[in-house]
Amino acid sequence: MDTCNNITMDTCNNLNFTEIIYASYKCMNVDNTSNVCEVHYEDAKDFCESTYTSCDWISSLNQSQLFIEPFKVLNFSFLTKKCILWVITLISSLGIGINLLTLTAIPYVRWRYKTEFSILQSPPVLLVLHLSFCNLLYCSFGLPHFFQSINLGYFPYGRNVCFWIALLRNLVAQSSIATQGFIAFCVYNKKMFENGGTKYVISFIWIFSFIAIVGDIFGSTGEYKWTGSAYGCDAVYEDSKNFGILASVFGSFLLMSCSYFLISINLAERKKLMTKSMGMENVNLSKHISTFVFITLVFGTSVTPAACLAWGLTDLRAGQNVTLIVSCLYWNSFAVGVLLYVLSNQRIKDAYVRFFSDIHTICKTVLQCQSKM
């Protein structure tokens, strides 16, 4: 009798949490816009009792820390899930390729043909490189996290890792957003960024971005944890909002709009002077102005809707499909956003052509050498 009482079961080390979550969740309708699905500890416990009868599952379930509080579940249809995974894969691949190319081609031509491509030494181009660097970071570890979250339906690495992923991704995102505002301001007032001023501006961008999210880091406005949304680990807001992030987003949009508006006015004034002094009446400024308007509109239609509808920063609510579309537009800005600045300048496009020409020459030379050996 005593021997039987001393028998203990082995610990279950391979609990299928995806199965536990999707077999135990319950949904309820909120605000007539979307279903909120949650798994409570007792429901997960009931499932494990009926499924894992041959081993001790309690310690593994508790160590996962998934159900310390009601666990929010991603509730996508099969088709929606597959579509969003394909979209994230495409955006991430494009983003990594485009930004790696930018961070390789422009510095190469900037170093190799310094006098011929003097524009690449200018402060706005350095800020474009910084933008590309931020976007590359976001596409490298931000978007894959979204893919994993949607694919698995939960985050398997614990609350601490979830916290740091959310912090770093939001810091990079805010740095990218602020950089776009400062690119516009730099084009308007280049003198402020000359004589090494760009490096101080980049330092300020990172400090400003940290300040924007500091309330979420220390839990005074929100808390970085699993959200149960397509964003995976992100800030969750209850009674308060992080107005620092809203100020960062709309402040960058305002800085961009005002800077490009003032540049357009300066160009119009310059056209008048050229017409008056030199009789040049066919100066076409519409291309430059339309570029500024296009960049501003792209920022406005990709970042600001996501801030209002998908980040939980406002009381505005939208259906699941609308939120996903808004989020995809926002994520896409990290993939192709740098192209707005690269393709709008002919000399920068020429730098890309020169880079590919040199790569072709190098490859051709290497192949010729190998054929002679």
PDB file of C-alpha atoms in Angstrom, residues 5 12 27 76 90 127 131 145 162 175 194 230 273 276 313 345-346:
ATOM      1  CA  ASN A   5       1.235   5.891  -2.672  1.00  0.00           C
ATOM      2  CA  CYS A  12       4.858  16.353 -19.300  1.00  0.00           C
ATOM      3  CA  CYS A  27     -15.434  34.011 -27.433  1.00  0.00           C
ATOM      4  CA  PHE A  76      -8.815  34.208 -37.547  1.00  0.00           C
ATOM      5  CA  LEU A  90       6.062  39.105 -48.832  1.00  0.00           C
ATOM      6  CA  LEU A 127      18.925  60.434 -42.767  1.00  0.00           C
ATOM      7  CA  LEU A 131      15.539  55.385 -42.106  1.00  0.00           C
ATOM      8  CA  HIS A 145       7.342  37.979 -34.699  1.00  0.00           C
ATOM      9  CA  CYS A 162       7.695  39.186 -24.902  1.00  0.00           C
ATOM     10  CA  SER A 175      12.660  56.042 -34.633  1.00  0.00           C
ATOM     11  CA  GLU A 194      25.689  70.645 -41.753  1.00  0.00           C
ATOM     12  CA  ALA A 230      -1.825  40.367 -34.993  1.00  0.00           C
ATOM     13  CA  LEU A 273      12.629  85.347 -59.467  1.00  0.00           C
ATOM     14  CA  LYS A 276      11.633  87.977 -63.681  1.00  0.00           C
ATOM     15  CA  LEU A 313      -4.231  54.468 -28.434  1.00  0.00           C
ATOM     16  CA  ASN A 345      15.941  61.835 -56.933  1.00  0.00           C
ATOM     17  CA  GLN A 346      17.599  61.149 -60.282  1.00  0.00           C
TER      18      GLN A 346
END
